[in-house]
XYZ file of C-alpha atoms in Angstrom:
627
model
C 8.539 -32.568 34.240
C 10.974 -31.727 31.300
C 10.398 -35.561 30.312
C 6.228 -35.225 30.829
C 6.470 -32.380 28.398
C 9.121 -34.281 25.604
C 6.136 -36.826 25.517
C 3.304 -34.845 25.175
C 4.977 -32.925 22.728
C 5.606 -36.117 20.769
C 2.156 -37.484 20.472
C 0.370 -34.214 19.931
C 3.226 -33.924 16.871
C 2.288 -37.733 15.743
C -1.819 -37.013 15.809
C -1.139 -33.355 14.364
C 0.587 -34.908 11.639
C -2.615 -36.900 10.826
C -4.670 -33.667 11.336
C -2.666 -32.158 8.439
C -2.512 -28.550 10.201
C -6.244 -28.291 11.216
C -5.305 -27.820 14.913
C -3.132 -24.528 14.005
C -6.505 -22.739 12.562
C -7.955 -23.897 15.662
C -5.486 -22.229 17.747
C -5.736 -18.978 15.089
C -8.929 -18.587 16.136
C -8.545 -18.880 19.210
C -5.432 -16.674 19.490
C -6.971 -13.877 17.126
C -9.067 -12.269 19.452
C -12.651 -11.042 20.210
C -13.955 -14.293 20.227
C -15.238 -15.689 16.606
C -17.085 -18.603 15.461
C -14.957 -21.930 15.333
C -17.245 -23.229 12.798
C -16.767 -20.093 10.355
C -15.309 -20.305 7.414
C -11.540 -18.079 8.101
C -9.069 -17.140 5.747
C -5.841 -15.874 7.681
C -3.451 -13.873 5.903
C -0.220 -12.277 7.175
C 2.703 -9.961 5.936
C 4.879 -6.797 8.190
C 3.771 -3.896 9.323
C 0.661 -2.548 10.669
C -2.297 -0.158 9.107
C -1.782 3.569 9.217
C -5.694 3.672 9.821
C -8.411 2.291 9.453
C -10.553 5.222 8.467
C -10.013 6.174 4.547
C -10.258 9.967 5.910
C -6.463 9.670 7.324
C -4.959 6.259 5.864
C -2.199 6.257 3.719
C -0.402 2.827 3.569
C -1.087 0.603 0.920
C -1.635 -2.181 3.316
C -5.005 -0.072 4.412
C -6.227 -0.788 1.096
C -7.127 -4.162 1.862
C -9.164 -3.619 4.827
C -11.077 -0.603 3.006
C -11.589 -3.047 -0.279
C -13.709 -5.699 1.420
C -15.503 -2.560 3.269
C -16.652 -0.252 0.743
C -17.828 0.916 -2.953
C -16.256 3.254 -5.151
C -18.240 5.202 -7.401
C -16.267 3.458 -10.896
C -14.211 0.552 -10.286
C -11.625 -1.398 -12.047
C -11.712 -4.523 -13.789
C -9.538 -7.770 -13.477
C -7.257 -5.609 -16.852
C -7.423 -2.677 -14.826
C -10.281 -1.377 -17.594
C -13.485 -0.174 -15.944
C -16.069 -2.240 -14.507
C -18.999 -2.398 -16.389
C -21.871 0.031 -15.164
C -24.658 -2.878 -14.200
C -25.437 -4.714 -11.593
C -22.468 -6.686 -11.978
C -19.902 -4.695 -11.994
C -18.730 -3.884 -8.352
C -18.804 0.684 -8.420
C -21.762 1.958 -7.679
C -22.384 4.413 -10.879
C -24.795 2.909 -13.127
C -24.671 5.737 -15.916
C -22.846 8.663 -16.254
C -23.545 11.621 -18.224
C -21.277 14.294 -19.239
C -22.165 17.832 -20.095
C -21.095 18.902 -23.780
C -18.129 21.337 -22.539
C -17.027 18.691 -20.114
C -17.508 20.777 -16.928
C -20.791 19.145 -15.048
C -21.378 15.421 -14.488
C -24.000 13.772 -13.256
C -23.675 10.315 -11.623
C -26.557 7.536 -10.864
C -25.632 4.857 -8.657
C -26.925 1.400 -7.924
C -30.339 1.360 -5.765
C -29.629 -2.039 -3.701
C -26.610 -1.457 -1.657
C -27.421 -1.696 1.698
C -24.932 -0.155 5.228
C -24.446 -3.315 7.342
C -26.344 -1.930 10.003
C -29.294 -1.927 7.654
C -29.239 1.825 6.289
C -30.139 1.856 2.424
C -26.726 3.446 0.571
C -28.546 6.403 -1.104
C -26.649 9.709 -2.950
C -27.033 11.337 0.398
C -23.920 9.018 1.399
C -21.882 9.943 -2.069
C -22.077 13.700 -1.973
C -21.297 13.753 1.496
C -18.588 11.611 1.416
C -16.738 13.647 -1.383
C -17.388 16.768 0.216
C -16.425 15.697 3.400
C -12.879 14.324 1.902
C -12.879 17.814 0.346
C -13.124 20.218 3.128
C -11.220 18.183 5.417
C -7.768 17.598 3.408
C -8.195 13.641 3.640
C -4.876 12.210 3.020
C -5.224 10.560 -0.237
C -9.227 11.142 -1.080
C -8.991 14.716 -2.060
C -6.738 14.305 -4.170
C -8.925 13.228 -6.946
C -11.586 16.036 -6.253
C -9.318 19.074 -6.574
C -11.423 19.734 -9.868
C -14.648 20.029 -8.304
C -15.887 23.561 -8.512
C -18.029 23.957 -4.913
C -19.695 20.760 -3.566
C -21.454 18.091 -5.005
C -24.907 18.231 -4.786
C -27.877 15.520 -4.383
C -30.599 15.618 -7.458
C -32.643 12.685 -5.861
C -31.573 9.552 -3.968
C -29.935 7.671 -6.742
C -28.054 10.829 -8.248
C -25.218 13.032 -7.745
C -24.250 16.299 -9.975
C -21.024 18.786 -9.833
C -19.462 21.011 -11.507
C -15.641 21.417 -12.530
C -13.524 24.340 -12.596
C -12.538 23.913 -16.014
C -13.195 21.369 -18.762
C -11.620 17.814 -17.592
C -12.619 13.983 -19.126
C -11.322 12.373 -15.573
C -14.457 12.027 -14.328
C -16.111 10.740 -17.445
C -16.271 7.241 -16.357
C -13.301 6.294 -19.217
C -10.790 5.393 -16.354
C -11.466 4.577 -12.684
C -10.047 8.058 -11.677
C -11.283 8.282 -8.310
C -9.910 6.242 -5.190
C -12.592 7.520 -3.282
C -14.579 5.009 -1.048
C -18.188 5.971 -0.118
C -18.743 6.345 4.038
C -22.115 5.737 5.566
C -23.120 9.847 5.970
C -25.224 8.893 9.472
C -21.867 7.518 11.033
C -19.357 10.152 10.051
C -21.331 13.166 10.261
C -21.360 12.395 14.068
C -17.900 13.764 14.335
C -16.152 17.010 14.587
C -12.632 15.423 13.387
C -13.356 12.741 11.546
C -9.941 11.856 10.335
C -9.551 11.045 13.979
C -12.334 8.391 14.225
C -10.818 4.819 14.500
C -13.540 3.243 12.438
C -13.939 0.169 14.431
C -16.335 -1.462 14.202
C -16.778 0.257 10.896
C -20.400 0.147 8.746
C -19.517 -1.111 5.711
C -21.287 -1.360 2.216
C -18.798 -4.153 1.039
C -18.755 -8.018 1.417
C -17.203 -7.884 4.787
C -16.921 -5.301 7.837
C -14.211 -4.719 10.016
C -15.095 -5.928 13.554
C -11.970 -5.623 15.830
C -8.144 -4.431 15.450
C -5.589 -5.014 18.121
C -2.464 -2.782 17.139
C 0.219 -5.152 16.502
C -1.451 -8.353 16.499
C -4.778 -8.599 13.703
C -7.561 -7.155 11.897
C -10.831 -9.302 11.894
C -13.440 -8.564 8.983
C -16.419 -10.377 9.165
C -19.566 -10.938 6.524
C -21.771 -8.069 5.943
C -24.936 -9.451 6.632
C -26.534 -7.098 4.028
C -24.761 -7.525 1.588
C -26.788 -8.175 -1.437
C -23.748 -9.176 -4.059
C -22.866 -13.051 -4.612
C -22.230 -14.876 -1.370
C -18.817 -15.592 -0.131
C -17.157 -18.596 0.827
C -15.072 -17.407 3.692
C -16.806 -16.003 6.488
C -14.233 -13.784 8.553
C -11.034 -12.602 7.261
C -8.448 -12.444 9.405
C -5.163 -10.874 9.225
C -2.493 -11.051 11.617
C 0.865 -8.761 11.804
C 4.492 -10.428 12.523
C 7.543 -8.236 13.109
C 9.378 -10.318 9.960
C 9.308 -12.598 6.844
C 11.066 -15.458 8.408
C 8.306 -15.090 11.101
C 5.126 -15.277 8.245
C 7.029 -18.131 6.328
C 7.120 -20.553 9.841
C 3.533 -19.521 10.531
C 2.909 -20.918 6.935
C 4.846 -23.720 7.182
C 3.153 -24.661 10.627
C -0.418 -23.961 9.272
C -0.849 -21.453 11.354
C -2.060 -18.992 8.332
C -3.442 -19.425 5.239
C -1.616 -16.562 3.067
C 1.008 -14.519 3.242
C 3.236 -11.474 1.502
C 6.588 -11.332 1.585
C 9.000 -8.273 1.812
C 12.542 -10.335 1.097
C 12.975 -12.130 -2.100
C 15.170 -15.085 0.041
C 12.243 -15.539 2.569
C 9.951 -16.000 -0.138
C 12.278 -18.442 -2.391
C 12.411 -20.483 1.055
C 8.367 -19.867 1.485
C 8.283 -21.232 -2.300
C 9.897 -24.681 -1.769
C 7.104 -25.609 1.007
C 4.931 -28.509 1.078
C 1.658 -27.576 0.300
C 2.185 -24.029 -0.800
C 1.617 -22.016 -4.245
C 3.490 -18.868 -4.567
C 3.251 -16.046 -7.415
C 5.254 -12.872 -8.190
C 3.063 -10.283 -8.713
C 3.167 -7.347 -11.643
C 1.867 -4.445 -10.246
C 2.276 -0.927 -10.349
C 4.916 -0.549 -7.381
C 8.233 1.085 -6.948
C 10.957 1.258 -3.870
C 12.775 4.849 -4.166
C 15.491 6.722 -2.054
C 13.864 9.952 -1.265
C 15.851 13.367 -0.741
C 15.422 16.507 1.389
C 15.457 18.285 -1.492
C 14.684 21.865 0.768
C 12.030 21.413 3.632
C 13.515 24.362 5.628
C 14.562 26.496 2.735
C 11.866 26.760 0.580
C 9.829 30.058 0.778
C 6.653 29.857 2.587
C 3.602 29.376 -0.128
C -0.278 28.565 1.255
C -0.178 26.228 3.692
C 3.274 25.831 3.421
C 5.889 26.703 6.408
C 9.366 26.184 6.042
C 10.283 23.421 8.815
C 12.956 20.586 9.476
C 16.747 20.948 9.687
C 17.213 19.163 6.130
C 21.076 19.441 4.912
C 21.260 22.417 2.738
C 23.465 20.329 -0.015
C 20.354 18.362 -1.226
C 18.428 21.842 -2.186
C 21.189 21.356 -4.999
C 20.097 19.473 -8.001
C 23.527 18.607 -8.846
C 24.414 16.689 -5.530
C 21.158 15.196 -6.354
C 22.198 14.317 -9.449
C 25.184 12.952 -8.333
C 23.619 10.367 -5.831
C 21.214 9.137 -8.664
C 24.747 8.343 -10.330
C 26.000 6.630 -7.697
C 23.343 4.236 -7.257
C 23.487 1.212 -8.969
C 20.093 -0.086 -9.836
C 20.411 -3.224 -11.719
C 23.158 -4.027 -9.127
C 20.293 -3.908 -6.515
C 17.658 -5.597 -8.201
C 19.849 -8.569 -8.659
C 22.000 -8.628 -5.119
C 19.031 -7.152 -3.136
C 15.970 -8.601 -5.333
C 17.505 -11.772 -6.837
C 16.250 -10.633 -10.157
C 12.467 -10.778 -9.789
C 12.388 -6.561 -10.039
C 13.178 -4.494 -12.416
C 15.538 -1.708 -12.433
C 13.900 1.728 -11.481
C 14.101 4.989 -13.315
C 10.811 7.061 -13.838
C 8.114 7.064 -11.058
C 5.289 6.061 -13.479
C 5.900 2.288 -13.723
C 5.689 -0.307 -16.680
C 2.137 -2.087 -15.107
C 0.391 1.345 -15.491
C -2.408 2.879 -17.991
C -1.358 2.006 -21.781
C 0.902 4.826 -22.844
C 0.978 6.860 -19.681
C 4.786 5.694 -18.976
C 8.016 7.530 -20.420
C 11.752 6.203 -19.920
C 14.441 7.619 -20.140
C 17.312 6.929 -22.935
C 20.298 7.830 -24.332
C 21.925 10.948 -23.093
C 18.656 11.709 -20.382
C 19.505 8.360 -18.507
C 21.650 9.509 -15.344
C 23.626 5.848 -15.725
C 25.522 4.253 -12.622
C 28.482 6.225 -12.749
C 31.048 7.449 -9.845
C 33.677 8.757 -11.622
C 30.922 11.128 -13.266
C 29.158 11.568 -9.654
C 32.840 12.784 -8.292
C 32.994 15.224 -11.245
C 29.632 16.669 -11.210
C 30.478 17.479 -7.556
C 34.177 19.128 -8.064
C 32.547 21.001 -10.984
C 29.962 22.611 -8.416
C 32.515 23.130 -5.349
C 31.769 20.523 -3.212
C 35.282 19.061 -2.532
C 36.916 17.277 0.122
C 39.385 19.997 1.368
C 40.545 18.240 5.060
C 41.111 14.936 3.118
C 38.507 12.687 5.580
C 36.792 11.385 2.369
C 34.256 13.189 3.031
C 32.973 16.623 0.809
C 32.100 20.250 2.115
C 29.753 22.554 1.132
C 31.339 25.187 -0.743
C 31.963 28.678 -0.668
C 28.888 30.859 -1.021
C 26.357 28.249 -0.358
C 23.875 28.111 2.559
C 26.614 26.673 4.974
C 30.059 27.064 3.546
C 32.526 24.287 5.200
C 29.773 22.173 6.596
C 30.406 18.194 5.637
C 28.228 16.129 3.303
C 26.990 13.733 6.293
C 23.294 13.015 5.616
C 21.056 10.850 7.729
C 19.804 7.573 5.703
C 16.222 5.882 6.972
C 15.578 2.502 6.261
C 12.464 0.416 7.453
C 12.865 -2.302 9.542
C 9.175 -3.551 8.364
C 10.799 -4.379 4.675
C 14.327 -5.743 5.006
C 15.162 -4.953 1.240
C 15.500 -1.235 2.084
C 18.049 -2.237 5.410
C 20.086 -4.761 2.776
C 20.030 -2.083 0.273
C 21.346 0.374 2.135
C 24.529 -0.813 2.815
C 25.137 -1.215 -1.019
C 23.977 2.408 -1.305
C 26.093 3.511 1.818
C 29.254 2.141 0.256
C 28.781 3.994 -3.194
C 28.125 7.603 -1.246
C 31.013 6.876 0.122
C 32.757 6.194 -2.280
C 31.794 9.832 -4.028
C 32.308 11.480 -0.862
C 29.380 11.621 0.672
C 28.760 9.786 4.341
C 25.782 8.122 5.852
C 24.308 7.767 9.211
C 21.807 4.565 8.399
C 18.985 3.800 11.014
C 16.283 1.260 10.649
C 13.305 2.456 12.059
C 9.241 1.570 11.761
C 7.462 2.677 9.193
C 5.391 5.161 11.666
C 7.790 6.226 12.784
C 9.805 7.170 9.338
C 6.277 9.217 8.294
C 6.752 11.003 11.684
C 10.185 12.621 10.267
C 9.385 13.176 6.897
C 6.193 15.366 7.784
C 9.124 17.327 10.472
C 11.652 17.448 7.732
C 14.355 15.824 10.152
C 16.231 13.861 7.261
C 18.153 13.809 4.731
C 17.484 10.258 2.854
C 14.982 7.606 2.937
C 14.137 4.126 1.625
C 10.115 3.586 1.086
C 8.302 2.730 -2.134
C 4.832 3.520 -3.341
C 2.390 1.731 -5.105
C 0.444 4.244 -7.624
C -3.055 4.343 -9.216
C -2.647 2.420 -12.635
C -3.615 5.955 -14.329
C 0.002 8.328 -13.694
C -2.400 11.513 -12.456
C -2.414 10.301 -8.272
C 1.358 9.246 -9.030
C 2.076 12.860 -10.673
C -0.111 14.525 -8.264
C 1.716 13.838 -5.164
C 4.705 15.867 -5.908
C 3.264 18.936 -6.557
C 4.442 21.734 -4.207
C 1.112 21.791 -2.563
C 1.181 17.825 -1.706
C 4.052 18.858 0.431
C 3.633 18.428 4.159
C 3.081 21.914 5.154
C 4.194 22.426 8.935
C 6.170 19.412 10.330
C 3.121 18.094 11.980
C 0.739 17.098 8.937
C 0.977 14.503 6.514
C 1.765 15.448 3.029
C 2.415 13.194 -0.278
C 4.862 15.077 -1.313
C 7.931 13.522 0.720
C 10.656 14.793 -1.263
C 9.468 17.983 -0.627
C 9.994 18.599 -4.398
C 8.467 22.170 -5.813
C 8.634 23.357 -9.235
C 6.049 25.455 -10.976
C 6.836 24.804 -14.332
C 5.884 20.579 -13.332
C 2.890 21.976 -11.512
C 1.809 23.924 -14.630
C 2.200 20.645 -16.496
C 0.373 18.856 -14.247
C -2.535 21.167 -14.707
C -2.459 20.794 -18.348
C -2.417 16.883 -18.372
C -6.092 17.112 -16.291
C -7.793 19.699 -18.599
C -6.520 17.585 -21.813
C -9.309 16.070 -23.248
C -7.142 14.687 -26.046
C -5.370 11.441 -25.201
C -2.221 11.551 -27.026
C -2.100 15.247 -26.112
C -2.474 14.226 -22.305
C 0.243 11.539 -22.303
C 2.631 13.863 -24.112
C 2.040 16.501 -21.260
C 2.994 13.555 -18.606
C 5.618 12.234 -20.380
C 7.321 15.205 -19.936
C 6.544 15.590 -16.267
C 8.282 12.303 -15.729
C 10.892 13.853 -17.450
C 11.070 16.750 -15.430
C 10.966 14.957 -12.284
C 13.586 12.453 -13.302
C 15.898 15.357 -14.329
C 15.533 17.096 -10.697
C 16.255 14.128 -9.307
C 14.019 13.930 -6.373
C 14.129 10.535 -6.333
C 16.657 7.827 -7.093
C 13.828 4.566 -8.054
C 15.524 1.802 -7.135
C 13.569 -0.911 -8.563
C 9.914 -1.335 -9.598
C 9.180 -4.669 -7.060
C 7.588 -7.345 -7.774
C 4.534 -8.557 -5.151
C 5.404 -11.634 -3.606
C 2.620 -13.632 -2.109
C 1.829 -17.776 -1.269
C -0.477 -19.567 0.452
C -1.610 -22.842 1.865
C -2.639 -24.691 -1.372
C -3.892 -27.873 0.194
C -6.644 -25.195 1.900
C -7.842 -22.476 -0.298
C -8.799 -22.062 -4.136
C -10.257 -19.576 -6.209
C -7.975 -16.585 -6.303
C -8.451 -14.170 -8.403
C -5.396 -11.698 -9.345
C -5.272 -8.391 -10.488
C -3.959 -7.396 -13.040
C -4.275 -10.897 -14.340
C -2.954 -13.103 -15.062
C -0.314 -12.850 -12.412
C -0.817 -9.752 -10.206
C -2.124 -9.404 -6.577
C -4.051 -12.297 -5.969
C -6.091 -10.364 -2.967
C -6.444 -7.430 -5.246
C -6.698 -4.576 -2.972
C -7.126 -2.096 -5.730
C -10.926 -1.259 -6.264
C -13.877 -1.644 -4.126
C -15.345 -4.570 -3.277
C -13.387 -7.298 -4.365
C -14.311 -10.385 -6.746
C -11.884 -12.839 -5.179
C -13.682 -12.201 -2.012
C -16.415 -14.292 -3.072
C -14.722 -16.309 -5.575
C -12.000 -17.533 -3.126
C -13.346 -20.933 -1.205
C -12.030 -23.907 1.095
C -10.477 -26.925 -1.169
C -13.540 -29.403 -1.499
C -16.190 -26.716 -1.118
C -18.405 -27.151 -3.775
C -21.578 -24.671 -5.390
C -22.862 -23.922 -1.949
C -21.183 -20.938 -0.169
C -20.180 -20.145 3.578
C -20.780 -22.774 6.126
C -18.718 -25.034 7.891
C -14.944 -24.843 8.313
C -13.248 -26.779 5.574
C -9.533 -26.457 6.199
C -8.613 -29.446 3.269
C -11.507 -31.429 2.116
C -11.709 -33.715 5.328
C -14.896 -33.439 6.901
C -15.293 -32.087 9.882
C -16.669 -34.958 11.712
C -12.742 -36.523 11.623
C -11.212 -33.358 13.300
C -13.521 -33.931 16.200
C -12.375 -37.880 16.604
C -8.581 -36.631 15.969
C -8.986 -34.380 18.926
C -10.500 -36.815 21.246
C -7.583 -38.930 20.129
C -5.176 -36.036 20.672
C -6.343 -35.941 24.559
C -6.487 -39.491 25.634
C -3.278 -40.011 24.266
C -1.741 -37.023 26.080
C -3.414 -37.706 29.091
C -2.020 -41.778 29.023
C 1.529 -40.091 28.713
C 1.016 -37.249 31.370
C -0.273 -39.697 33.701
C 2.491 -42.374 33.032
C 5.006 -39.963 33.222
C 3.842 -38.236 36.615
C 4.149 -41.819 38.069
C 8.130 -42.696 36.846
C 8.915 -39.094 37.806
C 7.441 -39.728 41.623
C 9.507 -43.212 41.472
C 12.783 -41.409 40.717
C 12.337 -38.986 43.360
């Protein structure tokens, strides 16, 4: 039967040639699960890794982003130039006017009157205030962040407007930047839980374009067309996206047709993805950095709120000097050439250069901690940590937490990005080097946010992707961001505390001047770059292609070359500006694949089976006469 198969095998390849790929999104939706139409209209995109959740109460990953974008409003929303969507019916928040008391400290919000839930509900101010409130009182990951002003809860004033009050005078809410990442839930679906962080959200009821309408863990997310959704009509009628365990994975599924789009992790992978047949590729500007995060005291610090000491961190990072020293040794335009091929830029600060005009600061001169290891080695004999049983590797010294005890630190990588594995062994070499040693493990990312919240670490590679305004990117390392008891999720990874940069911080929100505000977070940049918390590696590009013989209309943001599926705002525009090749005005409908009409795929696959069943048949017959 090995013969039977060669053949078969050869004339499916000679008709699927002919096909031009349109037999792979057969098979896609076949092999995505929960059924589908196989006349829709479906984009398939693809990149590592898997959701955190689904639910904006407890996700934190940026790929979650793109499920919640397609799903839901925010109440001010960002344009294509991260500026601010215009307040009107075409602008894609749902605030329509905003009006701000005269001492800045109430502010009244009316939103749009025609967004409908997807299971027919009317969107009302009802769903707003209870959404915020709800993110407030139940410490949702990343929502509450932006509503730690809020003085009490926000209150309804009819169905089409919202009013609170701050604790002290603020302009973030004044409409002038989209300050809050804060996605409206349908009230009469979440207020049916107890824990609603815990709620899976799928199906979910969605105000957006599209809903999400099944998840398989490890496998895809399917989003489908939000039949009452009153905004421009889409194109594409289901979104799916599918997970693979790798980029060389995603760039054969491209090759083979077997997805429309995909992002890529590896620079290589995606310089082999770029010399495809058939395929447009960008590198994306966004605001995005990879870091290696330090312990810098999870089970020393003193207890403070919510706050518990926990972990077994090593009691040399709670030093800023050894911190200091691994900045040093880290070589970060060395790794964005070797590790990035030179699309990213070397990293310093953690606000990066695609951010808010004028929010960034950079170090120079004699405040840039340069690649150095003859000054790392020094700034480590001048504090006492010295290697005094000549294994190359340092001790802690005399009068410290743990006098004697090695420099050995444990160094996560995650096996979902391969740039953090290849850069580690750069990074390995140079602690070395300075006396420090390294245990490196690649592990999921799950799995990594497991043993930061427990403190069971030393170093990690990850990267974040911030707001384009620096407060969310300043906000997450103040001391009460940190995760507080080794079981719940904090921002504040690096366990990094100091008042003075949380006094700062404070400052920066109740400055109603701008220069005055940027000064204030210049100088927490600074602060946080001095403590050395974090050694940036590189602010990364976003690497993306996709199947240009299929699909059109992308829209990127920032333009002109950013993320061409967006993923920052609310509802996005590309989701109804994206559309087959050869679909013209009219909008969902019929699969179009490439321009060929659908009519040929259907004689192609008739072709496809009496030709294979010719050979099967034939080939049964000389394998009976050999016998």
């Amino acid at each position: 039967m090995r013969h039977s198969k060669t053949k078969l095998a050869i004339a499916v390849a000679l008709v699927g040639a002919l096909a031009s790929g349109a037999f792979a999104t057969v098979a896609l939706a076949q092999e995505g699960g929960g059924g589908g139409d196989d006349e829709a209209v479906r984009f398939t995109w693809a990149s590592t890794g898997e959701p955190s959740s689904l639910n904006p109460m407890s996700g934190y990953l940026a790929l979650d982003f793109y499920f919640w974008t397609p799903s839901y409003h925010l109440l001010v929303d960002w344009d294509q130039d991260f500026g601010v969507e215009p307040f009107d019916s075409e602008g894609s928040g749902l605030a329509t006017d905003i009006q701000a008391s005269e001492d800045l400290m109430e502010y009244t919000y009316t939103i749009r009157d025609d967004v409908v839930w997807s299971d027919g509900t009317p969107l009302t101010a009802e769903d707003v205030a209870f959404t915020l409130n709800l993110y407030k009182s139940n410490h949702a990951y990343l929502p509450q962040n932006y509503l730690t002003l809020i003085d009490g809860d926000v209150e309804v004033v009819d169905d089409y407007t919202v009013r609170w009050r701050t604790k002290e005078p603020t302009s973030l809410y004044s409409g002038q930047t989209a300050y809050m990442y804060d996605y409206i839930l349908p009230k009469h679906i979440f207020e049916e839980f107890e824990k609603p962080k815990q709620f899976e959200n799928v199906p979910n009821v969605a105000s957006g374009p599209f809903m999400i309408t099944e998840y398989e863990v490890g496998q895809f997310v399917r989003m489908e067309q939000n039949p009452e959704w009153t905004g421009p009509e889409p194109y594409v009628d289901e979104i799916v996206w599918r997970a693979f365990k790798n980029d060389d994975a995603i760039v054969e599924a491209l090759r083979q047709g077997e997805i429309d789009f995909a992002y890529f992790t590896s620079p290589n992978i995606f310089n082999t993805a770029a010399e495809l047949e058939n395929v447009d590729t960008m590198v994306g500007s966004i605001p995005s950095f990879s870091e290696i995060g330090m312990n810098t005291g999870s089970a020393y610090q003193e207890p403070d709120g919510a706050f518990v000491p926990h972990g077994d961190g090593h009691p040399a990072l709670t030093d800023v000097n050894v911190r200091r020293a691994i900045r040093m040794a880290i070589d970060s335009e060395q790794l964005a050439e070797s590790i990035m091929l030179g699309y990213a830029e070397p990293g310093t600060t953690i606000i990066p250069p695609v951010s808010v005009e004028g929010a960034r600061w950079e170090p120079t001169g004699d405040e840039l901690m340069e690649f150095d290891l003859e000054a790392a080695k020094a700034l480590l004999e001048e504090n006492g940590y010295a290697d005094s049983d000549g294994d190359g590797v340092r001790e802690m010294p005399e009068g410290s937490l743990d006098p004697g005890r090695p420099l050995e630190f444990r160094y996560y990588a995650r096996t979902s990005e391969q740039v953090t594995v290849d850069a580690a062994e750069f990074i390995s070499e140079w602690l070395a080097e300075i006396g420090i040693a390294t245990n490196v493990e690649a592990i999921s990312s799950g799995r990594l946010g497991d043993i930061i919240n427990e403190g069971t670490y030393e170093l990690f590679s990850w990267g974040w992707i911030p707001d384009p305004d620096p407060d969310s990117a300043l906000d997450w390392f103040t001391c009460d961001q940190r995760p507080p008891d080794g079981k719940t999720y904090g921002n504040n990874d690096s366990y990094y505390c100091n008042p003075e940069y949380d006094r700062l911080f404070d400052e920066q929100r109740r400055a109603l001047d701008p220069e005055e505000r940027w000064d204030l977070v210049h100088e927490m940049q600074r602060i946080y770059y001095d403590d050395a918390a974090y050694a940036v590696m590189w602010y990364e590009p976003l690497f993306s292609a996709w199947r240009s013989d299929r699909w059109t209309g992308f829209v990127p943001q920032p333009t002109p070359e950013g993320d061409p599926l967006e993923g920052w705002g609310g509802p996005a525009e590309v989701w109804w500006k994206l559309r087959p090749v050869g679909a013209g005005g009219g909008t969902g409908g019929g699969s179009d694949t490439g321009g060929i009409p659908a009519v040929v795929w259907v004689i192609l696959a008739g072709v496809v089976v009496i030709v294979a069943g010719l050979l099967v048949f034939r080939s049964r017959r000389g394998t009976e006469d050999e016998v």
